[in-house]
mmCIF file of C-alpha atoms in Angstrom:
data_model
loop_
_atom_site.group_PDB
_atom_site.id
_atom_site.type_symbol
_atom_site.label_atom_id
_atom_site.label_comp_id
_atom_site.label_asym_id
_atom_site.label_seq_id
_atom_site.Cartn_x
_atom_site.Cartn_y
_atom_site.Cartn_z
ATOM 1 C CA ASP J 1 -16.855 2.681 2.333
ATOM 2 C CA GLN J 2 -14.602 -0.017 0.931
ATOM 3 C CA GLN J 3 -13.778 0.932 -2.644
ATOM 4 C CA VAL J 4 -11.495 -2.073 -3.146
ATOM 5 C CA LYS J 5 -12.723 -5.368 -1.746
ATOM 6 C CA GLN J 6 -10.902 -8.616 -1.225
ATOM 7 C CA ASN J 7 -13.543 -10.945 0.158
ATOM 8 C CA SER J 8 -11.274 -13.886 0.923
ATOM 9 C CA PRO J 9 -9.151 -13.209 4.011
ATOM 10 C CA SER J 10 -7.121 -16.336 3.351
ATOM 11 C CA LEU J 11 -6.481 -18.978 0.714
ATOM 12 C CA SER J 12 -4.584 -22.277 0.839
ATOM 13 C CA VAL J 13 -3.206 -23.826 -2.345
ATOM 14 C CA GLN J 14 -1.101 -26.905 -2.967
ATOM 15 C CA GLU J 15 2.409 -26.265 -4.242
ATOM 16 C CA GLY J 16 2.517 -26.514 -8.035
ATOM 17 C CA ARG J 17 -1.168 -25.698 -8.449
ATOM 18 C CA ILE J 18 -2.714 -22.411 -9.573
ATOM 19 C CA SER J 19 -3.490 -19.705 -7.010
ATOM 20 C CA ILE J 20 -6.319 -17.344 -7.904
ATOM 21 C CA LEU J 21 -6.809 -14.222 -5.808
ATOM 22 C CA ASN J 22 -9.886 -12.108 -6.451
ATOM 23 C CA CYS J 23 -10.655 -8.440 -6.042
ATOM 24 C CA ASP J 24 -13.693 -6.249 -6.675
ATOM 25 C CA TYR J 25 -13.890 -2.482 -6.874
ATOM 26 C CA THR J 26 -16.719 0.010 -6.792
ATOM 27 C CA ASN J 27 -15.237 3.235 -8.160
ATOM 28 C CA SER J 28 -15.622 3.354 -11.947
ATOM 29 C CA MET J 29 -13.040 6.158 -12.106
ATOM 30 C CA PHE J 30 -10.227 3.761 -11.190
ATOM 31 C CA ASP J 31 -8.063 3.284 -14.250
ATOM 32 C CA TYR J 32 -4.977 1.585 -12.900
ATOM 33 C CA PHE J 33 -4.835 -1.537 -10.791
ATOM 34 C CA LEU J 34 -1.972 -3.065 -8.877
ATOM 35 C CA TRP J 35 -1.143 -6.116 -6.829
ATOM 36 C CA TYR J 36 1.294 -5.932 -3.950
ATOM 37 C CA LYS J 37 2.819 -8.749 -1.952
ATOM 38 C CA LYS J 38 3.725 -8.353 1.700
ATOM 39 C CA TYR J 39 5.863 -10.529 3.930
ATOM 40 C CA PRO J 40 5.825 -10.036 7.726
ATOM 41 C CA ALA J 41 8.053 -7.181 8.937
ATOM 42 C CA GLU J 42 8.431 -5.848 5.409
ATOM 43 C CA GLY J 43 6.619 -3.189 3.423
ATOM 44 C CA PRO J 44 4.371 -4.060 0.466
ATOM 45 C CA THR J 45 6.310 -4.959 -2.677
ATOM 46 C CA PHE J 46 4.900 -4.187 -6.100
ATOM 47 C CA LEU J 47 4.082 -7.351 -8.023
ATOM 48 C CA ILE J 48 2.161 -6.564 -11.185
ATOM 49 C CA SER J 49 -0.211 -3.935 -12.540
ATOM 50 C CA ILE J 50 -2.745 -3.425 -15.290
ATOM 51 C CA SER J 51 -4.149 -0.389 -16.988
ATOM 52 C CA SER J 52 -7.872 -0.147 -17.595
ATOM 53 C CA ILE J 53 -7.271 -0.195 -21.348
ATOM 54 C CA LYS J 54 -6.112 -3.809 -21.097
ATOM 55 C CA ASP J 55 -7.822 -6.946 -19.893
ATOM 56 C CA LYS J 56 -4.748 -9.047 -19.217
ATOM 57 C CA ASN J 57 -1.152 -8.542 -18.197
ATOM 58 C CA GLU J 58 1.340 -11.338 -17.740
ATOM 59 C CA ASP J 59 4.722 -11.377 -16.036
ATOM 60 C CA GLY J 60 6.306 -14.783 -15.632
ATOM 61 C CA ARG J 61 4.207 -16.873 -13.271
ATOM 62 C CA PHE J 62 1.899 -13.946 -12.502
ATOM 63 C CA THR J 63 -1.071 -12.883 -14.625
ATOM 64 C CA VAL J 64 -3.628 -10.242 -13.777
ATOM 65 C CA PHE J 65 -7.028 -10.231 -15.457
ATOM 66 C CA LEU J 66 -9.334 -7.226 -15.504
ATOM 67 C CA ASN J 67 -13.090 -7.359 -16.183
ATOM 68 C CA LYS J 68 -14.170 -3.727 -16.260
ATOM 69 C CA SER J 69 -17.850 -4.416 -16.795
ATOM 70 C CA ALA J 70 -17.913 -6.540 -13.654
ATOM 71 C CA LYS J 71 -15.464 -4.259 -11.814
ATOM 72 C CA HIS J 72 -13.450 -7.333 -10.991
ATOM 73 C CA LEU J 73 -9.831 -8.308 -11.236
ATOM 74 C CA SER J 74 -7.941 -11.425 -10.379
ATOM 75 C CA LEU J 75 -4.337 -12.468 -9.896
ATOM 76 C CA HIS J 76 -3.277 -15.895 -11.106
ATOM 77 C CA ILE J 77 -0.062 -17.477 -9.901
ATOM 78 C CA VAL J 78 0.996 -20.634 -11.689
ATOM 79 C CA PRO J 79 2.681 -22.778 -10.632
ATOM 80 C CA SER J 80 2.447 -21.750 -6.975
ATOM 81 C CA GLN J 81 5.684 -21.975 -5.002
ATOM 82 C CA PRO J 82 6.392 -21.973 -1.237
ATOM 83 C CA GLY J 83 7.914 -18.488 -1.466
ATOM 84 C CA ASP J 84 4.561 -17.187 -2.694
ATOM 85 C CA SER J 85 3.139 -17.547 0.824
ATOM 86 C CA ALA J 86 2.426 -13.943 1.839
ATOM 87 C CA VAL J 87 -0.368 -11.389 2.106
ATOM 88 C CA TYR J 88 -1.500 -10.073 -1.277
ATOM 89 C CA PHE J 89 -3.066 -6.640 -1.558
ATOM 90 C CA CYS J 90 -5.187 -5.562 -4.472
ATOM 91 C CA ALA J 91 -4.990 -1.817 -5.068
ATOM 92 C CA ALA J 92 -6.394 0.756 -7.449
ATOM 93 C CA SER J 93 -5.803 4.343 -8.438
ATOM 94 C CA ASP J 94 -7.412 7.099 -10.436
ATOM 95 C CA SER J 95 -5.023 8.919 -12.779
ATOM 96 C CA ARG J 96 -6.531 12.234 -11.702
ATOM 97 C CA ASP J 97 -4.787 11.858 -8.385
ATOM 98 C CA ASP J 98 -1.896 9.894 -7.043
ATOM 99 C CA LYS J 99 -3.189 7.979 -4.081
ATOM 100 C CA ILE J 100 -3.486 4.216 -4.050
ATOM 101 C CA ILE J 101 -6.566 2.608 -2.524
ATOM 102 C CA PHE J 102 -5.860 -0.811 -1.035
ATOM 103 C CA GLY J 103 -8.055 -3.784 -0.240
ATOM 104 C CA LYS J 104 -7.764 -5.565 3.101
ATOM 105 C CA GLY J 105 -5.543 -8.270 1.680
ATOM 106 C CA THR J 106 -5.678 -12.036 1.202
ATOM 107 C CA ARG J 107 -3.244 -14.284 3.055
ATOM 108 C CA LEU J 108 -2.015 -16.985 0.690
ATOM 109 C CA HIS J 109 -0.647 -20.237 2.126
ATOM 110 C CA ILE J 110 1.173 -22.539 -0.257
ATOM 111 C CA LEU J 111 1.007 -26.063 1.109
ATOM 112 C CA PRO J 112 3.851 -28.554 0.509
ATOM 113 C CA ASP R 1 20.534 1.509 -3.145
ATOM 114 C CA ALA R 2 19.039 1.640 0.351
ATOM 115 C CA GLY R 3 15.457 1.881 -0.855
ATOM 116 C CA VAL R 4 12.981 3.628 1.431
ATOM 117 C CA THR R 5 14.138 3.705 5.031
ATOM 118 C CA GLN R 6 11.920 4.446 7.987
ATOM 119 C CA SER R 7 12.740 5.110 11.616
ATOM 120 C CA PRO R 8 12.161 3.999 14.230
ATOM 121 C CA THR R 9 11.033 0.449 13.424
ATOM 122 C CA HIS R 10 8.996 0.144 16.612
ATOM 123 C CA LEU R 11 7.641 2.694 19.050
ATOM 124 C CA ILE R 12 5.478 2.629 22.162
ATOM 125 C CA LYS R 13 3.693 5.805 23.250
ATOM 126 C CA THR R 14 1.094 6.737 25.847
ATOM 127 C CA ARG R 15 -2.324 8.160 25.018
ATOM 128 C CA GLY R 16 -2.203 11.937 24.632
ATOM 129 C CA GLN R 17 1.453 12.019 23.664
ATOM 130 C CA GLN R 18 2.873 13.190 20.370
ATOM 131 C CA VAL R 19 4.985 11.134 17.971
ATOM 132 C CA THR R 20 7.241 11.857 14.990
ATOM 133 C CA LEU R 21 8.026 9.203 12.404
ATOM 134 C CA ARG R 22 10.744 9.629 9.804
ATOM 135 C CA CYS R 23 11.199 8.523 6.218
ATOM 136 C CA SER R 24 14.092 8.738 3.791
ATOM 137 C CA PRO R 25 12.936 8.136 0.242
ATOM 138 C CA LYS R 26 14.695 6.001 -2.296
ATOM 139 C CA SER R 27 17.522 7.784 -4.078
ATOM 140 C CA GLY R 28 16.167 9.900 -6.928
ATOM 141 C CA HIS R 29 12.615 9.911 -5.587
ATOM 142 C CA ASP R 30 10.989 13.259 -4.825
ATOM 143 C CA THR R 31 7.419 12.338 -3.903
ATOM 144 C CA VAL R 32 6.579 10.797 -0.551
ATOM 145 C CA SER R 33 3.273 9.345 0.609
ATOM 146 C CA TRP R 34 2.318 8.080 4.055
ATOM 147 C CA TYR R 35 -0.072 5.226 4.772
ATOM 148 C CA GLN R 36 -1.581 3.799 7.953
ATOM 149 C CA GLN R 37 -2.140 0.050 8.113
ATOM 150 C CA ALA R 38 -4.262 -1.051 11.048
ATOM 151 C CA LEU R 39 -4.325 -4.714 12.062
ATOM 152 C CA GLY R 40 -6.238 -6.806 9.528
ATOM 153 C CA GLN R 41 -6.681 -3.882 7.159
ATOM 154 C CA GLY R 42 -5.012 -2.683 4.011
ATOM 155 C CA PRO R 43 -2.867 0.460 4.010
ATOM 156 C CA GLN R 44 -4.887 3.697 4.069
ATOM 157 C CA PHE R 45 -3.607 6.869 2.434
ATOM 158 C CA ILE R 46 -2.809 9.664 4.908
ATOM 159 C CA PHE R 47 -1.157 12.305 2.741
ATOM 160 C CA GLN R 48 1.404 12.974 0.025
ATOM 161 C CA TYR R 49 4.279 15.447 -0.101
ATOM 162 C CA TYR R 50 5.965 16.912 -3.145
ATOM 163 C CA GLU R 51 8.244 19.949 -3.335
ATOM 164 C CA GLU R 52 7.922 20.327 0.434
ATOM 165 C CA GLU R 53 4.164 20.797 0.266
ATOM 166 C CA GLU R 54 1.219 18.597 1.123
ATOM 167 C CA ARG R 55 -0.310 17.839 -2.235
ATOM 168 C CA GLN R 56 -3.096 15.436 -1.309
ATOM 169 C CA ARG R 57 -4.707 14.286 1.893
ATOM 170 C CA GLY R 58 -6.793 11.294 2.840
ATOM 171 C CA ASN R 59 -9.550 11.113 5.414
ATOM 172 C CA PHE R 60 -7.434 11.709 8.510
ATOM 173 C CA PRO R 61 -7.912 14.352 11.221
ATOM 174 C CA ASP R 62 -5.693 17.390 11.650
ATOM 175 C CA ARG R 63 -3.861 15.581 14.441
ATOM 176 C CA PHE R 64 -1.936 13.988 11.594
ATOM 177 C CA SER R 65 0.510 16.389 10.008
ATOM 178 C CA GLY R 66 3.654 16.099 8.008
ATOM 179 C CA HIS R 67 6.630 17.779 6.542
ATOM 180 C CA GLN R 68 9.004 17.294 3.644
ATOM 181 C CA PHE R 69 12.541 18.621 3.717
ATOM 182 C CA PRO R 70 14.654 19.931 0.827
ATOM 183 C CA ASN R 71 16.438 16.572 0.621
ATOM 184 C CA TYR R 72 12.991 14.958 0.053
ATOM 185 C CA SER R 73 12.965 13.168 3.396
ATOM 186 C CA SER R 74 9.716 13.407 5.297
ATOM 187 C CA GLU R 75 8.220 13.298 8.763
ATOM 188 C CA LEU R 76 4.796 12.238 9.954
ATOM 189 C CA ASN R 77 3.613 13.816 13.203
ATOM 190 C CA VAL R 78 0.647 12.632 15.210
ATOM 191 C CA ASN R 79 -0.586 14.708 18.152
ATOM 192 C CA ALA R 80 -2.850 13.725 21.053
ATOM 193 C CA LEU R 81 -2.403 10.028 20.387
ATOM 194 C CA LEU R 82 -5.401 7.727 20.713
ATOM 195 C CA LEU R 83 -5.404 3.986 21.231
ATOM 196 C CA GLY R 84 -6.843 3.686 17.715
ATOM 197 C CA ASP R 85 -3.701 5.253 16.250
ATOM 198 C CA SER R 86 -1.875 1.997 16.945
ATOM 199 C CA ALA R 87 -0.879 0.725 13.518
ATOM 200 C CA LEU R 88 1.916 0.143 11.057
ATOM 201 C CA TYR R 89 2.831 3.427 9.384
ATOM 202 C CA LEU R 90 4.228 3.014 5.886
ATOM 203 C CA CYS R 91 6.135 5.528 3.847
ATOM 204 C CA ALA R 92 6.306 5.191 0.066
ATOM 205 C CA SER R 93 8.317 7.191 -2.435
ATOM 206 C CA ARG R 94 8.466 7.521 -6.180
ATOM 207 C CA ASP R 95 9.925 9.663 -8.930
ATOM 208 C CA ALA R 96 7.987 11.304 -11.751
ATOM 209 C CA ARG R 97 7.961 8.218 -13.922
ATOM 210 C CA GLY R 98 7.814 5.240 -11.634
ATOM 211 C CA GLY R 99 5.593 3.428 -9.235
ATOM 212 C CA TYR R 100 5.822 3.618 -5.482
ATOM 213 C CA THR R 101 8.443 1.849 -3.404
ATOM 214 C CA PHE R 102 7.387 1.156 0.173
ATOM 215 C CA GLY R 103 9.493 1.134 3.301
ATOM 216 C CA SER R 104 9.204 -1.565 5.956
ATOM 217 C CA GLY R 105 7.175 0.697 8.185
ATOM 218 C CA THR R 106 7.122 1.904 11.784
ATOM 219 C CA ARG R 107 5.020 -0.145 14.194
ATOM 220 C CA LEU R 108 3.377 2.332 16.602
ATOM 221 C CA THR R 109 1.711 1.028 19.732
ATOM 222 C CA VAL R 110 -0.325 3.439 21.851
ATOM 223 C CA VAL R 111 -1.014 2.309 25.420
#
């Protein structure tokens, strides 16, 4: 039972263009959503988050959008840079407990 | 600040054996969670420790157990290893206010 779904295993984007990573969730009790970035041989690194009371959160080149009615969120990276090549995990949590539920990840390749 | 440190980085064990993985949380962090990341999957929550007690547990069998010490460091123990236990095991820590910081993980291979 996959509560957080990332349906694109990989994505290739030209350097300088916008990268859009998508994520769907099924549990309506999730009220906090996170994106993590992972390089090989390293642990996941927190990137950006959004509370369910918001529909957008922006931090530099990274923006996360939340559509609660569709149970969908997306991460926009603009402009994309070579160092953005990594695996991106969408994750969600319910404030009633402390565990984070992760998607399977999307591998982003930024092409020169 | 050393962040979250895990040891060992890599480990090879035989089916049926037992393994202990170790985690030192980031300085000032008192809550530790363990995750299992199988190949091609996202991390899956195993359990969480706070004040030396297991506070939450994911959908993992009793073969998976843990411990937290007074200095907040933690161990993950897996008994009767199966081939399917081969994975990257991640430790994450946080304090009362902040989000989780993840370690680089221990790569366990069961043969």
